[in-house]
Short mmCIF file of C-alpha atoms in Angstrom, two decimals:
data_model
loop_
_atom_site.label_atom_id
_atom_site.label_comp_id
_atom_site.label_asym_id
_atom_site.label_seq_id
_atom_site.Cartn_x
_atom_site.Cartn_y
_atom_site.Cartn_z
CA UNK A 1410 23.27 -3.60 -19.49
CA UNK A 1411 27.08 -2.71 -19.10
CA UNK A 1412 29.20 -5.15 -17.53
CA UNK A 1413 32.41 -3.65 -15.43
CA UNK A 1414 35.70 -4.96 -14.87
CA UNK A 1415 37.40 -4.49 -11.59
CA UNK A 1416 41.26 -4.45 -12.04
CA UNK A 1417 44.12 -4.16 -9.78
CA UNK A 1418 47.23 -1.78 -10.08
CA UNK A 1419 49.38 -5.33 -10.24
CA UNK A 1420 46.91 -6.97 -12.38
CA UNK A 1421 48.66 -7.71 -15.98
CA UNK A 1422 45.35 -7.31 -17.32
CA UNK A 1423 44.79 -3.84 -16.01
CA UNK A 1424 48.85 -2.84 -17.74
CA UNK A 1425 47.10 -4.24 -21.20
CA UNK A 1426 43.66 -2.63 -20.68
CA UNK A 1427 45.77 0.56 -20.35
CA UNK A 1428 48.72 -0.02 -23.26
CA UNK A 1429 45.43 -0.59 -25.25
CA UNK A 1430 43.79 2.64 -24.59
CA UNK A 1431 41.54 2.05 -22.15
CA UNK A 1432 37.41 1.93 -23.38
CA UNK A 1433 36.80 2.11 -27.15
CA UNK A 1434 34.77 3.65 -29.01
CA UNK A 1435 31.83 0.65 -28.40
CA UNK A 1436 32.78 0.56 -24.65
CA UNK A 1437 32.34 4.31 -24.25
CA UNK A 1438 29.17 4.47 -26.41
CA UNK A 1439 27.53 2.19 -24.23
CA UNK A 1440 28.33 3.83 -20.96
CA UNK A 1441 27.02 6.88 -21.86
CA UNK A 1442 23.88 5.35 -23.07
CA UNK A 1443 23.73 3.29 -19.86
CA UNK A 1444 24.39 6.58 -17.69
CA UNK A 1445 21.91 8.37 -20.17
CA UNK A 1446 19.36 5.57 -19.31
CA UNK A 1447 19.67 6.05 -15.34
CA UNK A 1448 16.79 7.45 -13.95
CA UNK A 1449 17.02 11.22 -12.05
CA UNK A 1450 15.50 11.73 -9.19
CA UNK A 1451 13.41 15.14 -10.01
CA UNK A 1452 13.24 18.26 -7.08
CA UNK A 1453 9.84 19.65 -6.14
CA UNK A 1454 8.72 22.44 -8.38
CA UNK A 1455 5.84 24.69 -7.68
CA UNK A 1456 4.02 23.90 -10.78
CA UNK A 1457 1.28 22.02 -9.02
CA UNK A 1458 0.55 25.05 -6.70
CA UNK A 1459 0.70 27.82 -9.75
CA UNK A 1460 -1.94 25.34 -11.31
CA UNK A 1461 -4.39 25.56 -8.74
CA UNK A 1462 -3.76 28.94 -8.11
CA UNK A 1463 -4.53 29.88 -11.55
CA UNK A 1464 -8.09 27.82 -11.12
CA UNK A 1465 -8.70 28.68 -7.47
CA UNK A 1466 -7.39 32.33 -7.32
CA UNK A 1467 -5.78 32.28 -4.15
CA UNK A 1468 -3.12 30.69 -1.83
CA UNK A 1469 -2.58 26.93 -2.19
CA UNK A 1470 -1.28 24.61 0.63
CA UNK A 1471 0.51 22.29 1.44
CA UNK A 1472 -0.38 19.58 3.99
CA UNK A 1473 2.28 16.48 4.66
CA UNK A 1474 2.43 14.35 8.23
CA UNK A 1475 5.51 13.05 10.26
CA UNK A 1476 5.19 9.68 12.54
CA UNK A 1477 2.30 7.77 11.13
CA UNK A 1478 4.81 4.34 11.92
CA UNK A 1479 6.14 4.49 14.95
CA UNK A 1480 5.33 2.65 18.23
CA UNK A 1481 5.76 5.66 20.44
CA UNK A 1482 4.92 9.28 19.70
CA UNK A 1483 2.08 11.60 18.18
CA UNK A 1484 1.55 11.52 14.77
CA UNK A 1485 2.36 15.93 13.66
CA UNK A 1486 0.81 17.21 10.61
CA UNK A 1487 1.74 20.79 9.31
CA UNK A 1488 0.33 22.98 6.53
CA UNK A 1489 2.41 25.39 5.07
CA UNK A 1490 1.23 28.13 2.51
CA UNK A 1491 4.76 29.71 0.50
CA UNK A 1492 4.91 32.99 -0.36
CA UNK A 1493 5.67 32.87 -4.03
CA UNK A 1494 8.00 35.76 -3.47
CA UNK A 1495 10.13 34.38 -0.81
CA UNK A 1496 10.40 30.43 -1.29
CA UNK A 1497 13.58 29.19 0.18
CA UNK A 1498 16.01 27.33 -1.82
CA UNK A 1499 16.79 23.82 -1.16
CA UNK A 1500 13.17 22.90 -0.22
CA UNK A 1501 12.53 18.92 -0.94
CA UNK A 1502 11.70 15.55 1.08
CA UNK A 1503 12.68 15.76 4.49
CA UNK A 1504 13.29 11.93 4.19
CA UNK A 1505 16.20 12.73 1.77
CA UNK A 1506 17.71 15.47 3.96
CA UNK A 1507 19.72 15.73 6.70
CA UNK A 1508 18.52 16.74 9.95
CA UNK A 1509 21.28 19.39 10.10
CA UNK A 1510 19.79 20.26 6.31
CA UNK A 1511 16.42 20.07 7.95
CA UNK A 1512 16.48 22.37 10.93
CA UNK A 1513 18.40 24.96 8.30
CA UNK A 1514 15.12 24.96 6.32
CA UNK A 1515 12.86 24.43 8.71
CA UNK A 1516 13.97 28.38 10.36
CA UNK A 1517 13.33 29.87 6.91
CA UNK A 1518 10.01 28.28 6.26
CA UNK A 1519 8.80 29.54 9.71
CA UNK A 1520 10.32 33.02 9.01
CA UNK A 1521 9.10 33.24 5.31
CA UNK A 1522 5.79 31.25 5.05
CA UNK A 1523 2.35 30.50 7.01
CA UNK A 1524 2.17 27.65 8.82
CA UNK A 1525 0.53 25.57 10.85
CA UNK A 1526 0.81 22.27 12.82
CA UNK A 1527 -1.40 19.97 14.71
CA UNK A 1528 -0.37 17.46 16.78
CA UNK A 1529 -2.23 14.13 17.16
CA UNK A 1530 -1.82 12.95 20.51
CA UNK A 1531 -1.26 9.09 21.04
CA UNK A 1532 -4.42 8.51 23.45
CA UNK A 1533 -6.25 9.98 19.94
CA UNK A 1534 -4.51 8.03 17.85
CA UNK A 1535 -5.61 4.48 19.95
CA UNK A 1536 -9.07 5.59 19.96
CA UNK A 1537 -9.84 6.41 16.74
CA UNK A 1538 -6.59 4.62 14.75
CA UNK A 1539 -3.59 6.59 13.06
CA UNK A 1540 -4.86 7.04 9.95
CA UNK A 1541 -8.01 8.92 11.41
CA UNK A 1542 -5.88 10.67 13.47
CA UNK A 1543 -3.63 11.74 10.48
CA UNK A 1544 -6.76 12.88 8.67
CA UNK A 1545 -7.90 14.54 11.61
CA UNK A 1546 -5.02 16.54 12.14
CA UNK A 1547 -4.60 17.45 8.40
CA UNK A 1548 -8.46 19.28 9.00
CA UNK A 1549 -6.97 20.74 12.21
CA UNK A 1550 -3.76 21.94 10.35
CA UNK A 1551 -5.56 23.50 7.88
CA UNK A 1552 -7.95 25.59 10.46
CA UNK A 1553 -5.34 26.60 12.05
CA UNK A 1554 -3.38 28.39 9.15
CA UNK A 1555 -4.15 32.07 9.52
CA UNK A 1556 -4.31 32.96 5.96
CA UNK A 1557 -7.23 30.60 4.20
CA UNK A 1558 -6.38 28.68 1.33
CA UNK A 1559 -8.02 28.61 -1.60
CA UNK A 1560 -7.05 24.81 -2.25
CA UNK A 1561 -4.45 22.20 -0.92
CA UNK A 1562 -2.11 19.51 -2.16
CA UNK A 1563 -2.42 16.72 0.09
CA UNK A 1564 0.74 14.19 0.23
CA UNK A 1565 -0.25 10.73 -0.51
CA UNK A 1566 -3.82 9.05 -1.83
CA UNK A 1567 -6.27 9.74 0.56
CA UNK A 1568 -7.70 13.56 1.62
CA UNK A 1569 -10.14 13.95 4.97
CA UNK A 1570 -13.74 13.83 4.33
CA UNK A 1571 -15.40 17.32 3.99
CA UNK A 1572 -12.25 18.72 4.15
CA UNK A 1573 -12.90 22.93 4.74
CA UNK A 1574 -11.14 23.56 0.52
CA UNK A 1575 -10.67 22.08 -2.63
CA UNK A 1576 -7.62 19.32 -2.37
CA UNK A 1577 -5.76 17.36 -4.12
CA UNK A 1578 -4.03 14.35 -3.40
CA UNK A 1579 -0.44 13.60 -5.11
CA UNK A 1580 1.10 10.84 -4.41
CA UNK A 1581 5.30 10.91 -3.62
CA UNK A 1582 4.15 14.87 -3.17
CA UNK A 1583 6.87 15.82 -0.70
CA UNK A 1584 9.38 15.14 -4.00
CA UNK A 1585 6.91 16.98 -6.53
CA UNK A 1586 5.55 20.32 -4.64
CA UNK A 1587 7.67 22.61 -2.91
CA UNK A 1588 4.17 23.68 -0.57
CA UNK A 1589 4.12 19.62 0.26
CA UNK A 1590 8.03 19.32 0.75
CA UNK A 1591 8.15 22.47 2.99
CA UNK A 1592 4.98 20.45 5.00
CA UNK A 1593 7.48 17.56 5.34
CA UNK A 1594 10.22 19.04 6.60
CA UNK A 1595 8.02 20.94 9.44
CA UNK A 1596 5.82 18.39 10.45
CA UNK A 1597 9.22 16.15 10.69
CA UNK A 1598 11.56 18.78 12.56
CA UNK A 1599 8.45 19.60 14.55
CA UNK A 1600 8.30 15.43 15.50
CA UNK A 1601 11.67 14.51 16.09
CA UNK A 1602 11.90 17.22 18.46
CA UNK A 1603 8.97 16.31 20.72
CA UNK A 1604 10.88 12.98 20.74
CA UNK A 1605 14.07 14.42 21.84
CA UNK A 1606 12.40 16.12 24.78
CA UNK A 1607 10.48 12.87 25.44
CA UNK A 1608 13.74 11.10 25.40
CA UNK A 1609 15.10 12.94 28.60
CA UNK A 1610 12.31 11.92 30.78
CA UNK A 1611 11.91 8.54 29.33
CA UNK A 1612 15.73 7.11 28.77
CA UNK A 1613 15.65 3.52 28.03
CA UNK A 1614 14.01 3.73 25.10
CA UNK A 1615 16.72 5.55 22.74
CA UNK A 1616 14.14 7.93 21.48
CA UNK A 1617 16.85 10.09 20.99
CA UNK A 1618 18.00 8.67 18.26
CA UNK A 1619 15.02 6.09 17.05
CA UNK A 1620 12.13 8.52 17.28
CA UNK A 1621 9.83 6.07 18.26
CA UNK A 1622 10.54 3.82 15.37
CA UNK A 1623 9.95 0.03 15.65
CA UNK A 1624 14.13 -0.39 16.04
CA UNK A 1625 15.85 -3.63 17.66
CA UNK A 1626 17.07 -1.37 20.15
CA UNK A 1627 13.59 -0.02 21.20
CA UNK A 1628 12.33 -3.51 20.73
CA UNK A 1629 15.06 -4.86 23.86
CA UNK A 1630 13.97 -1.90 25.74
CA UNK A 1631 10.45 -2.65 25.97
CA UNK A 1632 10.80 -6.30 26.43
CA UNK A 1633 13.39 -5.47 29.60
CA UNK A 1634 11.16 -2.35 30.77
CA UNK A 1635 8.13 -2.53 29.68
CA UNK A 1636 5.79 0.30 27.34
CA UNK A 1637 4.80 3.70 29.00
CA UNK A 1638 1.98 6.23 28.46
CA UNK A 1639 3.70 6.91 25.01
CA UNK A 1640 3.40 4.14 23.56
CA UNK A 1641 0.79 3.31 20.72
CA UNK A 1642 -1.18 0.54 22.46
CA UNK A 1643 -3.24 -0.03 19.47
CA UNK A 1644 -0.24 -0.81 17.52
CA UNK A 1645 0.20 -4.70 17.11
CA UNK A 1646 4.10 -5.08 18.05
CA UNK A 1647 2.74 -2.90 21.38
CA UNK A 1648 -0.72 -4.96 21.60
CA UNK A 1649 1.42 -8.21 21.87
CA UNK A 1650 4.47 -6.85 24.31
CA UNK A 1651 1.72 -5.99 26.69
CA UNK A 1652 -0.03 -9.21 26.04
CA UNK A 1653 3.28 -11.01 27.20
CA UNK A 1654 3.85 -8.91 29.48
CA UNK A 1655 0.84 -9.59 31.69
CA UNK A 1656 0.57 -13.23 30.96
CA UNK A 1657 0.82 -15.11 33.94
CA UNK A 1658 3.45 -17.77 33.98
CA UNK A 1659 3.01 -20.78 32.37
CA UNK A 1660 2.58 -23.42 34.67
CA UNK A 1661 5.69 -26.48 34.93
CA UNK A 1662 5.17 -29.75 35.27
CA UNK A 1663 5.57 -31.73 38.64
CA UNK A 1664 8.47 -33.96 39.53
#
């Protein structure tokens, strides 16, 4: 490990640390080897999806979901197929973007590529749980695309049941496949702007901005309001606001 030194323009120090050159040679060598060292974030390639096209013969998707955390909101899962001929540039984790980034990419995937979404509604995802509901709506994503895939690449560690073509699950996908990064950033544009347009009918909840996340400020908001009929009552920070919330008052003590 390198250790730094932080000097000030008045510092005596930093005059001597200058009048003696600066690094030397042994300074220097070890800063590059630490910088060498650093880890570098990769960018999505299409190498997994010219893989399985080469085995499959024929289109490869894929499938990525946005919202399996929040209190508030459907979960959205898209499927996009690229065309090999027309992938836009700047494609990667729509965590890592920004949502001005997003929305830019998010036009030229819909304009260059086939996709599909499917939206898993929050009464599905308190009967049946959200991580059925995600699976569900990765099968319904996929059925809805209207070119069929051959096979899909599946973001994460866990693909649906009898799931309609061959898939494969990779794990941090939406950094590795451009098919699973593309799925990221529609499934999250697609999310954040159901959210918006929730927002505007339901104000105290800052939706706007929080998206349905579990925030301090959406926290207050439901303790001082109350939930509504979007919010995930089968999620445990929801379970227990409504548990308070109905509790009758506890009884004092007489004089």
């Amino acid at each position: 490990m390198v250790q730094s030194k932080v000097f000030h323009s008045d510092d005596p120090s930093w005059r001597e640390w200058v009048a003696n050159g600066g690094l030397n040679d042994e300074d220097s060598a070890a800063m590059a080897t630490a910088l060498a060292s650093k880890p570098v974030k990769a960018l999505p390639t299409y190498d997994l999806e010219l893989e399985l096209m080469d085995v499959f013969h024929g289109p490869v998707v894929g499938i990525d979901e946005a919202g399996r955390g929040p209190w508030a909101g459907p979960v959205v899962v898209a499927a996009v197929i690229l065309n090999p001929d027309r992938i836009p540039e700047g494609l990667n984790d729509s965590k890592v973007l920004t949502a001005e980034a997003r929305e830019d990419r998010y036009a030229e995937i819909m304009a260059t590529s086939c996709v599909s979404v499917a939206i898993g509604n929050v009464r599905r995802i308190d009967r049946i749980n959200i991580l059925q509901a995600t699976l569900w709506g990765m099968r319904a994503a996929y059925r809805g695309l209207q070119t069929p895939a051959a096979a899909a690449l599946i973001d994460g560690n866990i693909a649906p049941r009898r799931f309609p073509c061959k898939a494969r699950t990779v794990v941090g996908g939406d950094g590795r496949s451009l098919s699973i990064a593309a799925a990221s950033i529609v499934a999250k544009v697609t999310r954040d702007r159901m959210m918006v347009k929730l927002a505007r009918r339901y104000r105290r909840y800052g939706w706007e901005s929080n998206k349905g996340y579990g925030t301090p400020e959406h926290a207050r908001a439901i303790k001082a309001h109350g939930v509504c009929t979007h919010h995930r009552r089968s999620f445990s920070p929801i379970e227990l606001a409504l548990q308070l919330l109905t509790a009758p008052p506890a009884e004092t003590a007489p004089d």
